[in-house]
XYZ file of C-alpha atoms in Angstrom:
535
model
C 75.495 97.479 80.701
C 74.908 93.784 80.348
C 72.659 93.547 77.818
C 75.270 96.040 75.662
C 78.374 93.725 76.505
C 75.886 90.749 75.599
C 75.616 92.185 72.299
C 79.211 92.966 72.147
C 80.220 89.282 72.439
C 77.379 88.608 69.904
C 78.541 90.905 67.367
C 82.349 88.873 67.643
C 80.554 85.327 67.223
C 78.426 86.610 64.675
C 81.728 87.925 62.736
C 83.349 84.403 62.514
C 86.283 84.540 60.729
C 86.014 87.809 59.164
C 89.440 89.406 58.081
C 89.690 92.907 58.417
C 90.515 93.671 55.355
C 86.941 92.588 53.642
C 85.589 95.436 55.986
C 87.029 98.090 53.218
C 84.646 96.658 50.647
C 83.621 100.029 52.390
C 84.025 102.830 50.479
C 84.333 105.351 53.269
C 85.914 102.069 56.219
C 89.293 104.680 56.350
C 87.132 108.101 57.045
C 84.016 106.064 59.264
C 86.977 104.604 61.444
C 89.723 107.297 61.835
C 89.177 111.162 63.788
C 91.069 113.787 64.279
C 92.223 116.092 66.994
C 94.143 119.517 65.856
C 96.201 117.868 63.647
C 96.535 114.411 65.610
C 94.804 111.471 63.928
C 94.122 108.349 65.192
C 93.441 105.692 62.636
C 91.614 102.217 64.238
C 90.396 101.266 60.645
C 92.510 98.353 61.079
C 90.452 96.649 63.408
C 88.052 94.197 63.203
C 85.030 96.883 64.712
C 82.129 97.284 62.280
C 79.537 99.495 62.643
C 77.295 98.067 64.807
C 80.114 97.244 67.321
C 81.363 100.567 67.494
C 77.701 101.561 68.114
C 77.382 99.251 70.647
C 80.748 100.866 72.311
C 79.506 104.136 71.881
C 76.222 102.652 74.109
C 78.631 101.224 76.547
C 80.552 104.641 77.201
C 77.177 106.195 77.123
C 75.412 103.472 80.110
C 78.970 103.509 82.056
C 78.134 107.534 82.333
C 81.656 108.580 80.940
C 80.578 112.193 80.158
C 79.281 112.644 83.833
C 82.310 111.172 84.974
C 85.033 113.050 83.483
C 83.005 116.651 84.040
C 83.144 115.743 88.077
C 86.933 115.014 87.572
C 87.758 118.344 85.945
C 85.286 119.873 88.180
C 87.125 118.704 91.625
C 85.178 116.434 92.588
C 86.807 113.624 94.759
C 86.455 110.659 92.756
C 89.869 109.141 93.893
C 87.447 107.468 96.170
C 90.034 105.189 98.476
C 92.102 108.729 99.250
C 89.493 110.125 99.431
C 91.210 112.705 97.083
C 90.425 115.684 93.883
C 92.116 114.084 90.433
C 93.191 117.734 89.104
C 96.455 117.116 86.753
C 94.511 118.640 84.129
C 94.485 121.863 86.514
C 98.356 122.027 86.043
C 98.202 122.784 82.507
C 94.825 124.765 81.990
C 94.257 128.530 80.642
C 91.270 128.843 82.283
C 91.424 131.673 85.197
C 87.716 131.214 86.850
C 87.565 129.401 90.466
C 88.719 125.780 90.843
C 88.192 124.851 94.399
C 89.201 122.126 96.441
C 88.100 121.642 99.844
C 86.182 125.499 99.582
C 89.542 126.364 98.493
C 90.424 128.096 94.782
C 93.699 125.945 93.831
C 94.140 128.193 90.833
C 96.583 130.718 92.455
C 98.712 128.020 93.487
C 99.406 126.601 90.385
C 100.108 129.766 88.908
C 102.263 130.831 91.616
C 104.421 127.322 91.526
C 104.979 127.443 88.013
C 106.006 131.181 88.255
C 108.102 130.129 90.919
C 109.619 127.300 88.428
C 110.076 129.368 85.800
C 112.144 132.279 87.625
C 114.498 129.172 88.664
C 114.913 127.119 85.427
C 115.729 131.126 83.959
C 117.991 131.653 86.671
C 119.747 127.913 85.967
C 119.516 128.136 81.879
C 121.116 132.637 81.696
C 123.802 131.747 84.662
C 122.261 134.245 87.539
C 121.864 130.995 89.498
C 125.284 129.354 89.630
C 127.195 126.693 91.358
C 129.378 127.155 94.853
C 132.176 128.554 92.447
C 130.470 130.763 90.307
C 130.194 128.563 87.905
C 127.180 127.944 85.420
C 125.461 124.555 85.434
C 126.149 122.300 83.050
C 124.512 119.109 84.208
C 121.229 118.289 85.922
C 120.626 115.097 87.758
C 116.992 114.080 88.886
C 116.783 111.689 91.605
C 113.510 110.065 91.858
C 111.614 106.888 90.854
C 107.930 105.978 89.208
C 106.069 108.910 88.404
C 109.049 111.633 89.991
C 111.288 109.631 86.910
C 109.516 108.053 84.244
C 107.719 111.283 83.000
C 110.361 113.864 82.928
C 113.044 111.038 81.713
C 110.814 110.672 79.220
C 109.685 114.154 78.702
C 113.017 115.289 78.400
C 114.443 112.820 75.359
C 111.221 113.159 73.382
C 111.837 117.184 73.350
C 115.703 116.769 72.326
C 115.292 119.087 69.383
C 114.437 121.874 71.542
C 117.392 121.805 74.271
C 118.778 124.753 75.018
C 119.748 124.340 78.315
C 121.778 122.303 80.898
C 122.094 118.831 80.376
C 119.574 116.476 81.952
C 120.110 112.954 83.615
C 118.124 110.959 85.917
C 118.739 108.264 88.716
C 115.823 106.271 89.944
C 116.664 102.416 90.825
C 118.193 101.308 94.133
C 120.945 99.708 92.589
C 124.374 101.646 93.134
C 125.216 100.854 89.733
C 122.076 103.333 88.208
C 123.633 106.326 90.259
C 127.611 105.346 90.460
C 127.424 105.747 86.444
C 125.816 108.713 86.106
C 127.719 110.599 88.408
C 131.006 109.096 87.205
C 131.631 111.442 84.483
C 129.815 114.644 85.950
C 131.914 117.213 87.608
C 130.213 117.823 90.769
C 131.289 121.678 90.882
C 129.077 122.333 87.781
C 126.071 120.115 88.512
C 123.048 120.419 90.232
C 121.069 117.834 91.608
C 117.100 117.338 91.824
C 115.502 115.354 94.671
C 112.008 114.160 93.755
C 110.089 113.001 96.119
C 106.650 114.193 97.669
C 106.957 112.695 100.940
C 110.492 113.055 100.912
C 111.303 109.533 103.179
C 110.466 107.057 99.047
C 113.554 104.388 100.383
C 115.311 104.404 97.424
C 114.612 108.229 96.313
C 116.534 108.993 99.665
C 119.212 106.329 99.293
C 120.170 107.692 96.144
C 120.149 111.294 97.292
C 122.660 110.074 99.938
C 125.318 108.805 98.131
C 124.697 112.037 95.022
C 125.099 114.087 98.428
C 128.117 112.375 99.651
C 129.517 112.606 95.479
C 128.678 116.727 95.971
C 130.295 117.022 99.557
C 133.673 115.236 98.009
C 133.778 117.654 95.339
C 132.832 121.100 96.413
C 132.737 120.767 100.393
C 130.364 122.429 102.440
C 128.946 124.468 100.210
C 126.010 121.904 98.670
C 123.293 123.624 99.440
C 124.048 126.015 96.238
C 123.693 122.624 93.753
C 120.408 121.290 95.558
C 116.908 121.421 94.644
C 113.845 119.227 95.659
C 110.196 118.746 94.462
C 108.973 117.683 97.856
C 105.949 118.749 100.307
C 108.125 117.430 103.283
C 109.669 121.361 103.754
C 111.096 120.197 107.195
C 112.735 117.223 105.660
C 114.150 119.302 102.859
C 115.409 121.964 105.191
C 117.402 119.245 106.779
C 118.911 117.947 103.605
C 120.286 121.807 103.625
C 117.318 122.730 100.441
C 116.802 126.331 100.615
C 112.960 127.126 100.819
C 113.236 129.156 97.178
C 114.468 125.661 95.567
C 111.844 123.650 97.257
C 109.175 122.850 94.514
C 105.895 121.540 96.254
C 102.426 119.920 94.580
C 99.181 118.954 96.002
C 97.724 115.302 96.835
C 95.124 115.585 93.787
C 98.098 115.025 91.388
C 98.610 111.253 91.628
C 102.515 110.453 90.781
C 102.046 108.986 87.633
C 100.420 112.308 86.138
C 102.931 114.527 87.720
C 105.066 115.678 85.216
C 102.976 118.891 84.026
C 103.950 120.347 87.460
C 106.792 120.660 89.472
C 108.027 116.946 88.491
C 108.125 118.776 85.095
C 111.503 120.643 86.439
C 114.093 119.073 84.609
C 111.889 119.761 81.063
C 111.980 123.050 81.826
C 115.293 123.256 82.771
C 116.348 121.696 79.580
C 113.475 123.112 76.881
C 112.795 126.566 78.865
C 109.641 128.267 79.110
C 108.186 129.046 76.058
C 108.729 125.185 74.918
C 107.293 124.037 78.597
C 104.328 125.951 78.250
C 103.582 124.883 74.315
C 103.835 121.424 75.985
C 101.076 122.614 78.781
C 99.197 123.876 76.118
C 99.061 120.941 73.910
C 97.739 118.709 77.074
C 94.943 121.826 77.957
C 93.535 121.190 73.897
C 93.230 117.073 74.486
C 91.624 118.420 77.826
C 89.441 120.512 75.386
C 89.045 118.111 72.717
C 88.242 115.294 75.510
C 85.482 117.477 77.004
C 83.935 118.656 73.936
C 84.288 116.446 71.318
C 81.249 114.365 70.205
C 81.661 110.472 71.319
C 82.116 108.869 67.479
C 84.747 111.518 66.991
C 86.415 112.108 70.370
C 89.888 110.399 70.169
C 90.707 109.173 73.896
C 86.946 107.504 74.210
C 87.483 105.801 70.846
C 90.833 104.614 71.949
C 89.805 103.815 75.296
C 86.742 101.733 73.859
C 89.033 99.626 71.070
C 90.977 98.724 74.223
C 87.983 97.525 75.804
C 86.585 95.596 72.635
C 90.558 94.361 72.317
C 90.746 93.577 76.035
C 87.176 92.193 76.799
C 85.423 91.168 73.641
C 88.447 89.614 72.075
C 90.133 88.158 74.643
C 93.639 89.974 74.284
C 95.254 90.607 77.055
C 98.231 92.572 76.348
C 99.078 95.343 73.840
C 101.967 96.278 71.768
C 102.852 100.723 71.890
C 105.384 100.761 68.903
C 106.973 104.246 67.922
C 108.165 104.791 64.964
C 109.790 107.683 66.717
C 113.753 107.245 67.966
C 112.540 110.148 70.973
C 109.774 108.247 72.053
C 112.025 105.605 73.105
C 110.861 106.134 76.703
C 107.094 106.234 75.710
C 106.116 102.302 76.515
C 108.067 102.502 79.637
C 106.003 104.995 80.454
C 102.858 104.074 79.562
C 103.530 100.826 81.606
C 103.535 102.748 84.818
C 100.290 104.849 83.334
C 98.135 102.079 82.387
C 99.326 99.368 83.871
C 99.214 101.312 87.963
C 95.981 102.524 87.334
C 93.742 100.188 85.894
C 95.585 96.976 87.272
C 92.631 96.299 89.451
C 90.660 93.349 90.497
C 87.907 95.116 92.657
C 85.456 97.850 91.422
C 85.287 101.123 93.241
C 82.640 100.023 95.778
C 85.278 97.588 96.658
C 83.001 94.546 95.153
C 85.273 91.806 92.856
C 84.939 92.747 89.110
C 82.488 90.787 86.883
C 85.232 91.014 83.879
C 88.510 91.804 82.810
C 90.622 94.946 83.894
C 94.131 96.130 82.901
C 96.294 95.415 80.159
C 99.932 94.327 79.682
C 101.506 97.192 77.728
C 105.033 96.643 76.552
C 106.572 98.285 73.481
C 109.976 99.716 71.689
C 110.717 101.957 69.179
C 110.563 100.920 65.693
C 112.382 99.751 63.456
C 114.732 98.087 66.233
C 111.598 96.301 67.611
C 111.292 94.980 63.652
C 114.147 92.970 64.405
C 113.210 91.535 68.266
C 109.954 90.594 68.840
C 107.938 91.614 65.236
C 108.076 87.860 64.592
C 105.768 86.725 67.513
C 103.658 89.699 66.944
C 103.178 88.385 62.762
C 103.270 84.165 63.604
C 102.799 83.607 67.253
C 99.704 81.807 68.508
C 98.408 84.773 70.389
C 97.054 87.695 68.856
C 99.067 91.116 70.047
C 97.203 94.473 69.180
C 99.576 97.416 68.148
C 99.508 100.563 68.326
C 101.583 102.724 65.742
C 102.665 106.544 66.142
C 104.746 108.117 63.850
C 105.394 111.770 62.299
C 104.966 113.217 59.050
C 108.345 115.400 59.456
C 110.895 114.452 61.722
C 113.211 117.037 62.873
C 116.300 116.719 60.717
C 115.416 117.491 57.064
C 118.879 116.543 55.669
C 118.263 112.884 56.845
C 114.560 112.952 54.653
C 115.803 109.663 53.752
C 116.041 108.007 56.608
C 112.526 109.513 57.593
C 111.096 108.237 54.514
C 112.194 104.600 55.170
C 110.495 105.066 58.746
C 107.465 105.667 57.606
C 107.592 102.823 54.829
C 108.283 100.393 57.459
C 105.939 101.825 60.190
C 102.582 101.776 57.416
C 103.903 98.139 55.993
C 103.942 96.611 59.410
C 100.623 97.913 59.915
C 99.543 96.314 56.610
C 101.460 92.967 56.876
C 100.129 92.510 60.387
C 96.647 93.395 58.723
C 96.948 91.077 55.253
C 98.780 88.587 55.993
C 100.124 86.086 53.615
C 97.897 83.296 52.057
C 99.167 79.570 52.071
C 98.834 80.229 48.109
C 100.993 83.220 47.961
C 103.640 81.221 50.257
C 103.613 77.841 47.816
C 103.990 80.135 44.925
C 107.214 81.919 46.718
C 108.238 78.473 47.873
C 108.436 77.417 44.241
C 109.814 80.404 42.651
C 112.961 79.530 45.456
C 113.152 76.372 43.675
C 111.411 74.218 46.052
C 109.147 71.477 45.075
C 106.728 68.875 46.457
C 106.693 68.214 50.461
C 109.789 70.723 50.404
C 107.860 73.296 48.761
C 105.043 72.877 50.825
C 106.985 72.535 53.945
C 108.778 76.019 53.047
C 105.638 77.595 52.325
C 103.886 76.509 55.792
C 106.737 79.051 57.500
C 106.375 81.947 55.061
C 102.938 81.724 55.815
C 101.373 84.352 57.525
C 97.789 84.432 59.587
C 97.235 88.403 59.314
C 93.718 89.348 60.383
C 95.855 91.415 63.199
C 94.219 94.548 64.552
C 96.313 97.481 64.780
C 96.016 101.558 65.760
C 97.964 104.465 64.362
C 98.695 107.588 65.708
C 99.858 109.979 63.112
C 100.597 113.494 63.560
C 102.627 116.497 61.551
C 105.843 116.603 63.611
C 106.762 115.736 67.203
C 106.856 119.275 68.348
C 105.991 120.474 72.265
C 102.319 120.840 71.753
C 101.890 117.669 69.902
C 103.574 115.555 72.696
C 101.693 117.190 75.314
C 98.729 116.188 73.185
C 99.753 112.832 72.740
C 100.696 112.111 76.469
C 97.363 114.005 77.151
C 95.297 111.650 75.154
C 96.282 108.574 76.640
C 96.177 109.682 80.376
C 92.766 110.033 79.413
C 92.130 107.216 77.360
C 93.197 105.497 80.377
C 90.659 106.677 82.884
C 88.104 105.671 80.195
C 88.470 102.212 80.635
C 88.285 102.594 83.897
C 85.108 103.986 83.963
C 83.873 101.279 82.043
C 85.616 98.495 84.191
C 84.324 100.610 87.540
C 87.246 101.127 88.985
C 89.479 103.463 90.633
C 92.338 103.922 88.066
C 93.780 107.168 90.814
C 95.020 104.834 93.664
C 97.554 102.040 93.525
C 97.687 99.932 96.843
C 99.269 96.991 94.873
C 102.641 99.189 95.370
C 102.654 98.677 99.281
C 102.513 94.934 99.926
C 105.840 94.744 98.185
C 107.800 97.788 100.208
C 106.409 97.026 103.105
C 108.052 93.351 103.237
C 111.474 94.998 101.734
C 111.432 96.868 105.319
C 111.213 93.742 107.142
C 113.770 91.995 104.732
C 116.709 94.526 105.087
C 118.055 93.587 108.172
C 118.080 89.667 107.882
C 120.058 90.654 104.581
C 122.487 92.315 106.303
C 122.913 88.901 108.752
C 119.667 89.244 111.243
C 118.306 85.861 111.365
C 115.127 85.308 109.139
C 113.120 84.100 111.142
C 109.323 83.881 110.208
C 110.171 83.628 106.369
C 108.839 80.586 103.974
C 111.615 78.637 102.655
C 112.313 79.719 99.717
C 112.717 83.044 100.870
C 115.016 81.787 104.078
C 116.951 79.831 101.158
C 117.513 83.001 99.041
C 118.552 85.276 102.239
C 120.904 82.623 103.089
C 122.416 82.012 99.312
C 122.640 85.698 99.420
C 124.003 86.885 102.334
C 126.858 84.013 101.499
C-alpha cells in the first residue's frame, strides 16, 4: 500500500492548481464520476479526482483487501477484534433464510423471532388491543436512551414523518433534567408509554432518566406502571425489577454494536410510529445497499467510492473535517447521526494489531439541513482559509406536491451551492460587479477583494427520487458501510469504541465530591471547578 499512497500524493502535486471545473473539458467527467444504486446516485464529479487517482483508489481498496474483508463480516466472522465479537447488523435486515451461525450457532431464528415478537407489540400499541392501566389507547411514546439506543430511532422516526400512522414518538437521552422534565411536561402519563433502551440496562444516565419518567408514571396512574413500560434490554433480571413484563422486554445480541442498532429492537419506536409494512420497506432498502455493497463492481459500487473520496479528501488532501448538508427538512437529525457513526468508529489512533497508525484516521463530520445552514456557516465553507468538503443529498419529489414550489427552490439552492462552491468567482468577475455598484479605484478594488470567491471546492451529491422507507434505509445503509471502508483502509477497528470509557469512568469518581465529598486527588483546575460548583 505504500507505493499506491506514494502515487496518490504524487498525482495531488502533479495537479498543482488545477480547478475542478477544467476536468469537464471531459465529455463524459459527469457519467465517468457519478454511479448508481436502484435509483440512488451519488455524484463525486465535483471533485478534484482524475482518472488516474481514482485508479489508484481503486488499487488501494484492492491492496487493503476490502472485498475479503467485508465477505468475513457478513459471513460472521469475528472481526470486532478487541471484543472479540461477530459485526452482524446487516443480519437484522436480510431476506436471506440459509444458516448464519455464530459461535456454531444459526442466529437466523432469532432475528426472525424478535422482530415477530416486535411486530405483534407495535400492532397491539398502533389497533388499541394493548392499552394503558385505564383502558385507554396510547397516544404518546417516549424512548429513553442515549448514543446509539437514541440517535438512530430519533432520527429514524422524523425522517419517516410522512408515513406516521401511529402513536406519537418522543425521545429523552441527556442527563440533564431539563431534556426529560420537558418532554414529559405536556404528556398525560395515563395515555403514554414509555421505552427504556438500554442493553446492559445499568447506562448512568439511561437509568437516571427512567427514574424520574417512572416516578412522572407512578404520580399519574399509581401502581399500575407496569402496563405503560417497555425495555430493549438483555439485562431480563434488571428489567423484571423495574416491573417490565418478559413479553415487553425486547433483547439483541453483542454482534450489533450500538451505533448500528436501530434495524433491530432499538428500531421500536419506528415501528411503533410507521408500522410494519413501512418498517420492513426500510429493512429492505438497507438488505439492497447490503446487495449492492457485495456485488457491485469497485468503479461502480457506491459506499467504496464514497468511502475512497473520503480517504483522498482526508489523507491526500489534507482535510480534516467534512460538511453532511441535507437539502431535506426530515433529515434534520442525519449529521447528528452520522457524528456518532463515523466519528465512534473510525476515531482511532492505533491499527487493529494495536500498533500506532502511519497516517490519518477519522473525520470531523458536522452538518445541518439546508437552506438554514445557507444562512450560518455557508460563508466559511465559500471564503474561509480551510477547505471544507460537502456532501449534498436531496430528493427529486418531496412529499407534499401542493408546496412544488417550495421544493423547486430547494433544489435550486442545493445544485447552486454545489456549483458556487465548485466555480467560484474570479477577481475579474468581482471588479466588474464592484464597478457596476458604482465603485471605483482602491474602493472598487477593495469591494471586489470580498466578493471574491476561491471556488475549486470539492463537493458530493446524493440524489435520489423521493425520501421514501426503502430509500432511507438505503441511504443510512450506504454510509454505515462507507464507513467501515475507510477503516479497512486506515486498519482499524471501526466496531469498538474504548475512547467512551475514560470519560464515564472519572464521572463515577466525580459524583460524590459534587455532591460535597472532598476532592481530594483532583488537579486544580478540576478542584477549582468542583468547588465554584458545588458553591
Amino acid at each position: 500500500m505504500t507505493t499506491v499512497w506514494r502515487k496518490l500524493e504524487e498525482n495531488l502535486a502533479a495537479a498543482g492548481d488545477r480547478k475542478i471545473i477544467s476536468l469537464f473539458d471531459a465529455p463524459d467527467r459527469f457519467e465517468d464520476f457519478s454511479a448508481e444504486a436502484d435509483g440512488l446516485l451519488l455524484d463525486y464529479s465535483k471533485t478534484n479526482l482524475d482518472a488516474a487517482a481514482l485508479t489508484l483508489l481503486l488499487e488501494l481498496a484492492e491492496t487493503a483487501g476490502i472485498a475479503e474483508k467485508r465477505e468475513a463480516m457478513f459471513r460472521g466472522d469475528k472481526i470486532n477484534t478487541t471484543e472479540d465479537r461477530a459485526v452482524l447488523h446487516t443480519a437484522l435486515r436480510a431476506t436471506e433464510s440459509q444458516p448464519l451461525e455464530v459461535d456454531g450457532k444459526d442466529v437466523r431464528p432469532e432475528i426472525a423471532e424478535t422482530l415477530g415478537k416486535m411486530e405483534r407489540f407495535a400492532n397491539g400499541v398502533r389497533c388499541g388491543e394493548i392499552v394503558a392501566a385505564g383502558g385507554a389507547r396510547f397516544t404518546d411514546v417516549v424512548n429513553i436512551g442515549i448514543g446509539g439506543s437514541d440517535l438512530g430511532p430519533a432520527m429514524a422516526t422524523l425522517a419517516l414523518a410522512p408515513y406516521h400512522d401511529g402513536p406519537r414518538c418522543h425521545f429523552v437521552s441527556n442527563v440533564d433534567g431539563a431534556h426529560v422534565r420537558d418532554t414529559l411536561r405536556d404528556l398525560d402519563p395515563h395515555t403514554t408509554l414509555i421505552i427504556v433502551a438500554s442493553k446492559t440496562f445499568t447506562t448512568i444516565e439511561t437509568m437516571t432518566n427512567a427514574r424520574t419518567a417512572l416516578d412522572w408514571l407512578e404520580a399519574g396512574v399509581g401502581p399500575k406502571v407496569r402496563e405503560h413500560l417497555a425495555a430493549v434490554s438483555t439485562a431480563r433480571e434488571l428489567t423484571a425489577e423495574m416491573g417490565i413484563v418478559p413479553d415487553r422486554v425486547f433483547g439483541f445480541a453483542d454482534w450489533v454494536g450500538g451505533r448500528y442498532s436501530l434495524w433491530g429492537p432499538v428500531g421500536l419506536p419506528i415501528l411503533l410510529a410507521v408500522g410494519p409494512d413501512n418498517f420492513r420497506a426500510f429493512l429492505a432498502g438497507g438488505n439492497a445497499m447490503d446487495g449492492h455493497f457485495q456485488t457491485a463492481p469497485l468503479d461502480r459500487n457506491l459506499p467504496i467510492l464514497m468511502g475512497l473520496v473520503g480517504v483522498w479528501h482526508r489523507n491526500i488532501c489534507g482535510y480534516p473535517t467534512r460538511a453532511v448538508l441535507p437539502y431535506d427538512q426530515r433529515l434534520l437529525r442525519l449529521p447528528a447521526y452520522l457524528q456518532q457513526l463515523d466519528m465512534e468508529s473510525n476515531g482511532k489512533s492505533v491499527s487493529a494489531d494495536g500498533k500506532p497508525l502511519a497516517r490519518k484516521s477519522g473525520t470531523v463530520v458536522w452538518g445541518e439541513p439546508g437552506t438554514n445552514g445557507q444562512h450560518a456557516f455557508f460563508q466559511l465553507l465559500h471564503q474561509g482559509t480551510d477547505v471544507i468538503p460537502t456532501e449534498f443529498l436531496i430528493a427529486g419529489e418531496s412529499h407534499e406536491p401542493d408546496l412544488k414550489v417550495h421544493h423547486d427552490l430547494l433544489k435550486a439552492n442545493c445544485l447552486a451551492q454545489s456549483e458556487a462552491l465548485m466555480l467560484g468567482r474570479s477577481i475579474e468577475q468581482a471588479m466588474e460587479i464592484a464597478g457596476n455598484l458604482g465603485f471605483e479605484g482602491e474602493q472598487q478594488r477593495i469591494q471586489a477583494e470580498h466578493r471574491t470567491f476561491p471556488g475549486n471546492r470539492p463537493s458530493m451529491t446524493l440524489a435520489y427520487p423521493k425520501l421514501t422507507p426503502f430509500t432511507f434505509g438505503q441511504i443510512i445503509a450506504l454510509y454505515e458501510h462507507r464507513v467501515f471502508v475507510e477503516g479497512v483502509i486506515w486498519g482499524i477497528n471501526s466496531f469498538d469504541q474504548w475512547g467512551v470509557e475514560l470519560g464515564k469512568e472519572l464521572s463515577n469518581t466525580l459524583l460524590p465530591m459534587v455532591q460535597g465529598a472532598n476532592p481530594t486527588g483532583k488537579d486544580g483546575s478540576t478542584a477549582g471547578l468542583l468547588r465554584k460548583l458545588s458553591s
